[in-house]
mmCIF file of C-alpha atoms and ligand atoms in Angstrom:
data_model
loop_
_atom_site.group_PDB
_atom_site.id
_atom_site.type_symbol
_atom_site.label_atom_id
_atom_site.label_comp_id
_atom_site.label_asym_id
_atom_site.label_seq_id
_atom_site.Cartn_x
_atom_site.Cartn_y
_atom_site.Cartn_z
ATOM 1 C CA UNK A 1076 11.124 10.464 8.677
ATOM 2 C CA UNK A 1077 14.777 9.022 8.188
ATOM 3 C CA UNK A 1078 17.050 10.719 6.337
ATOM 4 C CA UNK A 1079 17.104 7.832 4.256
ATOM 5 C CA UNK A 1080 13.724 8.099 2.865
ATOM 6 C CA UNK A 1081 14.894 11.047 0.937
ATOM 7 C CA UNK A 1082 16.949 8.195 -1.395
ATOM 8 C CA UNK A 1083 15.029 5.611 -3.124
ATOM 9 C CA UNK A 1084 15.909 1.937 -2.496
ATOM 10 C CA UNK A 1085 18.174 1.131 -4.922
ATOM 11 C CA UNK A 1086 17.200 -1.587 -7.671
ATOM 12 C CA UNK A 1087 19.186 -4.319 -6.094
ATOM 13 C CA UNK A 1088 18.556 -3.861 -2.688
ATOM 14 C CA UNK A 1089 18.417 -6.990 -0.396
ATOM 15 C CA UNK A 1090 15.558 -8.599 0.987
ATOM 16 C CA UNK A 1091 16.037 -6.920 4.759
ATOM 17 C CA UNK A 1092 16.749 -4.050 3.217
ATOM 18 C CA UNK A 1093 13.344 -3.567 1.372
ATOM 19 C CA UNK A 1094 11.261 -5.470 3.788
ATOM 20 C CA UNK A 1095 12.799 -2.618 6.440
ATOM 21 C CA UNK A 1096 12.032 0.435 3.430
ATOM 22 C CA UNK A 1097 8.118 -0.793 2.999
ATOM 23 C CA UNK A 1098 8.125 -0.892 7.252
ATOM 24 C CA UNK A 1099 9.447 3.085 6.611
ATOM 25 C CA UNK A 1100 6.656 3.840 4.437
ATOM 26 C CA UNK A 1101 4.200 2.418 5.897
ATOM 27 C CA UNK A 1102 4.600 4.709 9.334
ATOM 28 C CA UNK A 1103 4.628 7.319 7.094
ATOM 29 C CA UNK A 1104 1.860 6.546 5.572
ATOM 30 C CA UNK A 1105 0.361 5.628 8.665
ATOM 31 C CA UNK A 1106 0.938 9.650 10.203
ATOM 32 C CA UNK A 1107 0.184 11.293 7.121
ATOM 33 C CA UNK A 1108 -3.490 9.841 6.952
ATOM 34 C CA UNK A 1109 -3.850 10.220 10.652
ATOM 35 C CA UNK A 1110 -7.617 11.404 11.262
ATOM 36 C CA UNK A 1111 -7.888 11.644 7.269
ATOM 37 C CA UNK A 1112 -11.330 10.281 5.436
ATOM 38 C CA UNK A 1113 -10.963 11.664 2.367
ATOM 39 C CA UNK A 1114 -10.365 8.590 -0.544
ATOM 40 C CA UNK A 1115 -8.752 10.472 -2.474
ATOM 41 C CA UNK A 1116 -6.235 12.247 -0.413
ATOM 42 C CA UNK A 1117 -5.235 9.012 0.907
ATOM 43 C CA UNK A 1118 -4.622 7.091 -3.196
ATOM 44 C CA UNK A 1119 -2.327 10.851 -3.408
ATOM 45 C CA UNK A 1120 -0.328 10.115 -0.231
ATOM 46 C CA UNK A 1121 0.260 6.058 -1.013
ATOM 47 C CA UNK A 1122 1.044 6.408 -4.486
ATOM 48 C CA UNK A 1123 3.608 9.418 -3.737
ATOM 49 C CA UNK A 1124 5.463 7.860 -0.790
ATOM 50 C CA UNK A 1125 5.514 4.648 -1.993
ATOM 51 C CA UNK A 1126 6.977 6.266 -5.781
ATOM 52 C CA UNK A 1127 9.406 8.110 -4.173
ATOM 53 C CA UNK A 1128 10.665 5.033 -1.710
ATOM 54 C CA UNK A 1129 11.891 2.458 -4.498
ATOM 55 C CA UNK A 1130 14.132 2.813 -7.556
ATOM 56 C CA UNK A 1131 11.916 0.247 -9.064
ATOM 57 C CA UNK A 1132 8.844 2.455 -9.162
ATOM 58 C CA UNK A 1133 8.701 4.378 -12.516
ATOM 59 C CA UNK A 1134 4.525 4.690 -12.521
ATOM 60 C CA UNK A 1135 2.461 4.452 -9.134
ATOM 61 C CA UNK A 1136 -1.015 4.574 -8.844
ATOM 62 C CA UNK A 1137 -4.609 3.874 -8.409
ATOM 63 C CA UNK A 1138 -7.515 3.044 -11.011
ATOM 64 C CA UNK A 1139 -10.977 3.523 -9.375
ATOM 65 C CA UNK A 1140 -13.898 1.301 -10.407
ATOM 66 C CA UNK A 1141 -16.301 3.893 -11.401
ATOM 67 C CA UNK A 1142 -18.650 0.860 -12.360
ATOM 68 C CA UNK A 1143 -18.668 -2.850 -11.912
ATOM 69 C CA UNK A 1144 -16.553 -2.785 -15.744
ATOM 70 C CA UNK A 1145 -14.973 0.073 -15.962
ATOM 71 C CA UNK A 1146 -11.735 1.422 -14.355
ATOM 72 C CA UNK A 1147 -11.217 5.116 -14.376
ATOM 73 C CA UNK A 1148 -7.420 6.448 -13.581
ATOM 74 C CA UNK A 1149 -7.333 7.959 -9.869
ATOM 75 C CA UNK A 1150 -3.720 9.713 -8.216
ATOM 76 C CA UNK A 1151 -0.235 8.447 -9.367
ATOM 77 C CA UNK A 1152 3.030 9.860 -10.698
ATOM 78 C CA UNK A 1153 5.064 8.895 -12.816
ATOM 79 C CA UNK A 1154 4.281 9.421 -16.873
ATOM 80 C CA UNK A 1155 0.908 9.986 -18.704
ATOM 81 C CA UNK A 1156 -1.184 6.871 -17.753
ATOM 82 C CA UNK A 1157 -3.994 5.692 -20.015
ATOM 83 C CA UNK A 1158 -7.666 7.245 -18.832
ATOM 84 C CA UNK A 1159 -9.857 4.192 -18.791
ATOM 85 C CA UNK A 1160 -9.191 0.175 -17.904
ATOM 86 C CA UNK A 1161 -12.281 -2.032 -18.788
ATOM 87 C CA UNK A 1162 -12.593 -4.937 -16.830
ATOM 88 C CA UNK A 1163 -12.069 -7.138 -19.814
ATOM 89 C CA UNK A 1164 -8.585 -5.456 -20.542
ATOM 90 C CA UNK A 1165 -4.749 -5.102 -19.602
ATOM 91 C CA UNK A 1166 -3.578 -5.758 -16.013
ATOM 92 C CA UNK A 1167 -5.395 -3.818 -14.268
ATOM 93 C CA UNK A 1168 -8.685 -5.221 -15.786
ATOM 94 C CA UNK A 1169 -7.101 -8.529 -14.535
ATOM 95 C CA UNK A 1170 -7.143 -7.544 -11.292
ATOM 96 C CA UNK A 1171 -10.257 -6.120 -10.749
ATOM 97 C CA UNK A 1172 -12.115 -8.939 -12.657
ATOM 98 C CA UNK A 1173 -10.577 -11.708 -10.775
ATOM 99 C CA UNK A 1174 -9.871 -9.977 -7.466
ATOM 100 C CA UNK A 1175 -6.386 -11.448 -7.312
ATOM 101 C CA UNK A 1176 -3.232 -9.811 -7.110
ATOM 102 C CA UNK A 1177 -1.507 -9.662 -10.755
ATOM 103 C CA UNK A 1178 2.391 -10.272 -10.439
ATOM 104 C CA UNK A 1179 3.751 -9.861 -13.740
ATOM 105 C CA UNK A 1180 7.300 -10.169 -14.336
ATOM 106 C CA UNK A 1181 7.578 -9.437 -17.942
ATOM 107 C CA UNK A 1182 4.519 -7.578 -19.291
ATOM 108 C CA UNK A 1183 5.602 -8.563 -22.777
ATOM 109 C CA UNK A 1184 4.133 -12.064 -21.892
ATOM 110 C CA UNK A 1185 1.117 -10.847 -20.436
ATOM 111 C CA UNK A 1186 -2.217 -11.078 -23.333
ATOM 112 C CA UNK A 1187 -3.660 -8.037 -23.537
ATOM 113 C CA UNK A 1188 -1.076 -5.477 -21.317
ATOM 114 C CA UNK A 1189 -1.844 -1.935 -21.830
ATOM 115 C CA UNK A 1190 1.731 -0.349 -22.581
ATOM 116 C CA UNK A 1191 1.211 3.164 -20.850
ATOM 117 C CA UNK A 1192 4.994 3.433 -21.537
ATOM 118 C CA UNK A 1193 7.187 1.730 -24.031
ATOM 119 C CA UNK A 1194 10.333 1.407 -21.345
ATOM 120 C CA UNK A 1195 7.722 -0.609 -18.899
ATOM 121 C CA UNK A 1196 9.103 -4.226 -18.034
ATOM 122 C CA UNK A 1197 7.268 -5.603 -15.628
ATOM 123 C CA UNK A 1198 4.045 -4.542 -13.042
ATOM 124 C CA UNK A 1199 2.195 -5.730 -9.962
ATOM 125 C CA UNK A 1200 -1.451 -4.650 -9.980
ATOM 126 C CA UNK A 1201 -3.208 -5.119 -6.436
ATOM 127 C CA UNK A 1202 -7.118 -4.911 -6.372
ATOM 128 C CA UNK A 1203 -8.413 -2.399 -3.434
ATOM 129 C CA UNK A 1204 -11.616 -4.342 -2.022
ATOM 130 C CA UNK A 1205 -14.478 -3.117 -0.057
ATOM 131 C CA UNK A 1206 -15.770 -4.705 2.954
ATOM 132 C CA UNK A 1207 -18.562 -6.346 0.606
ATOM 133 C CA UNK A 1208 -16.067 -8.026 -1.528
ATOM 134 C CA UNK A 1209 -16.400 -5.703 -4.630
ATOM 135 C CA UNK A 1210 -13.490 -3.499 -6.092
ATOM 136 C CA UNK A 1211 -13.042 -0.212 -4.459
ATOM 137 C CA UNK A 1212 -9.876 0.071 -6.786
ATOM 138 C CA UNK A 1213 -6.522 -1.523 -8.291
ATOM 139 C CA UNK A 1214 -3.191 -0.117 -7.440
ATOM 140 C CA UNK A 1215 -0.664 -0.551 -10.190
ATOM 141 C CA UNK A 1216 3.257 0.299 -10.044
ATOM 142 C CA UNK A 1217 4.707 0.162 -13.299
ATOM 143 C CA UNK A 1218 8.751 -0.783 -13.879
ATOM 144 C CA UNK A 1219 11.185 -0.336 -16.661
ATOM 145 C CA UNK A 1220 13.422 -3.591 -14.616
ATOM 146 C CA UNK A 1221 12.302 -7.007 -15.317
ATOM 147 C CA UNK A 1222 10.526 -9.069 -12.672
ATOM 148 C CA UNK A 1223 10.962 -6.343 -9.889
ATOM 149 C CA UNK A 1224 8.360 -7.517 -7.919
ATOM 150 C CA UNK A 1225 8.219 -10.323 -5.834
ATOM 151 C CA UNK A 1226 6.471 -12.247 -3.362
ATOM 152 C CA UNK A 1227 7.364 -9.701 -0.533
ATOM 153 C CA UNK A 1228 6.056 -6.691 -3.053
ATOM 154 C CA UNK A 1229 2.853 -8.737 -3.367
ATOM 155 C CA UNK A 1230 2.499 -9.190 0.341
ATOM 156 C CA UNK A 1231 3.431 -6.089 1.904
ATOM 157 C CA UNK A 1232 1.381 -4.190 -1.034
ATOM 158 C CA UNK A 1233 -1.917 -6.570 -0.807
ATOM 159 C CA UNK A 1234 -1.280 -5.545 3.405
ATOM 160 C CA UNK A 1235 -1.693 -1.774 2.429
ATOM 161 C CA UNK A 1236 -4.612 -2.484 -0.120
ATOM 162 C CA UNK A 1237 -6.542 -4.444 2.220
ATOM 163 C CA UNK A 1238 -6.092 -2.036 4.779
ATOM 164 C CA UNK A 1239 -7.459 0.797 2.769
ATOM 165 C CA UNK A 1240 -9.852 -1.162 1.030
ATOM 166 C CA UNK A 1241 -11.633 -1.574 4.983
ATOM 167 C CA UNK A 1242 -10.838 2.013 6.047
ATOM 168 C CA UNK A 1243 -12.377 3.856 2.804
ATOM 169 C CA UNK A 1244 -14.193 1.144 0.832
HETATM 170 N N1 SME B 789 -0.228 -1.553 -17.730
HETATM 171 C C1 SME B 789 -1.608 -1.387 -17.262
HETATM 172 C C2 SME B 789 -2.192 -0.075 -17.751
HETATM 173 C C3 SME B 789 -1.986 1.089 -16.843
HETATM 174 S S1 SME B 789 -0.464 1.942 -17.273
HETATM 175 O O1 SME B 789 0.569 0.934 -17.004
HETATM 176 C C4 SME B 789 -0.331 3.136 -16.010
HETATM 177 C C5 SME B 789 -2.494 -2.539 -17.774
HETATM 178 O O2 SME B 789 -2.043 -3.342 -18.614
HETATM 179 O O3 SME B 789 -3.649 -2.609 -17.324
#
């Protein structure tokens, strides 16, 4: 691993540069689940590289659909995160309900977002799909900088999720 994984990308990083920091991760993330099934050793590993690779990341993390309405909170770092997600609320419920990616730049606009922290600003929630279509899990990161997601965070992040949603779904 490069030296420079050790520093998290700053905030206003350019375009190659975090498009080169999620290729980083990735191969790391890539190695460290070499030969490993386990589900939930892998949502550890993802949400702590990935945390510890961006500025931008204050809360990483997965929320496991324990039923076909209910969220339960898997790994993450970052602050205290809220237990339980129904379907039918915040984000996350967004996500799982209508299987799309939630980009939300400012979470103060969003109906019904679950503030698991007051300093939160904006969030991308990813749903984790098994082969069959229904929601393994969502992955939510969590930041305290407006709109710090975009449509390269969506697409290298729904990559990962769709890739883990086939390998453990
Ligand atoms: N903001 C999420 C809740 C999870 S905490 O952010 C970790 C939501 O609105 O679903």
């Amino acid at each position: 691993m490069s030296a420079e994984m050790h520093v998290p990308l700053p905030r206003d990083a350019s375009a190659d540069e975090k498009a080169r920091r999620y290729d980083e991760v990735f191969a790391a993330i890539e190695s460290l689940l070499d030969g490993e099934d386990d589900w939930i050793a892998a949502m550890a590993t993802v949400a702590c590289e990935l945390h510890h690779a961006f500025e931008a990341y204050d809360w990483t993390g997965f929320y496991r659909a324990v039923t076909d309405e209910l969220l339960v909170i898997g790994p993450y770092q970052g602050g205290h995160g809220c237990l339980r997600i129904p379907f039918d609320r915040g984000v996350c419920g967004a996500a799982a309900r209508t299987r799309e990616t939630q980009l939300v730049p400012n979470v103060h606009e969003f109906p019904g977002h679950i503030a698991c922290a007051s300093s939160t600003e904006s969030e991308i929630v990813v749903p984790v799909l098994r082969p069959d279509g229904r929601v393994l899990a969502v992955f939510d990161v969590d930041s305290d900088t407006p709109a710090a997601f975009d449509a390269l965070d969506q697409a290298r992040l729904e990559a990962l999720c769709a890739a883990l949603g086939a390998r453990f779904g």
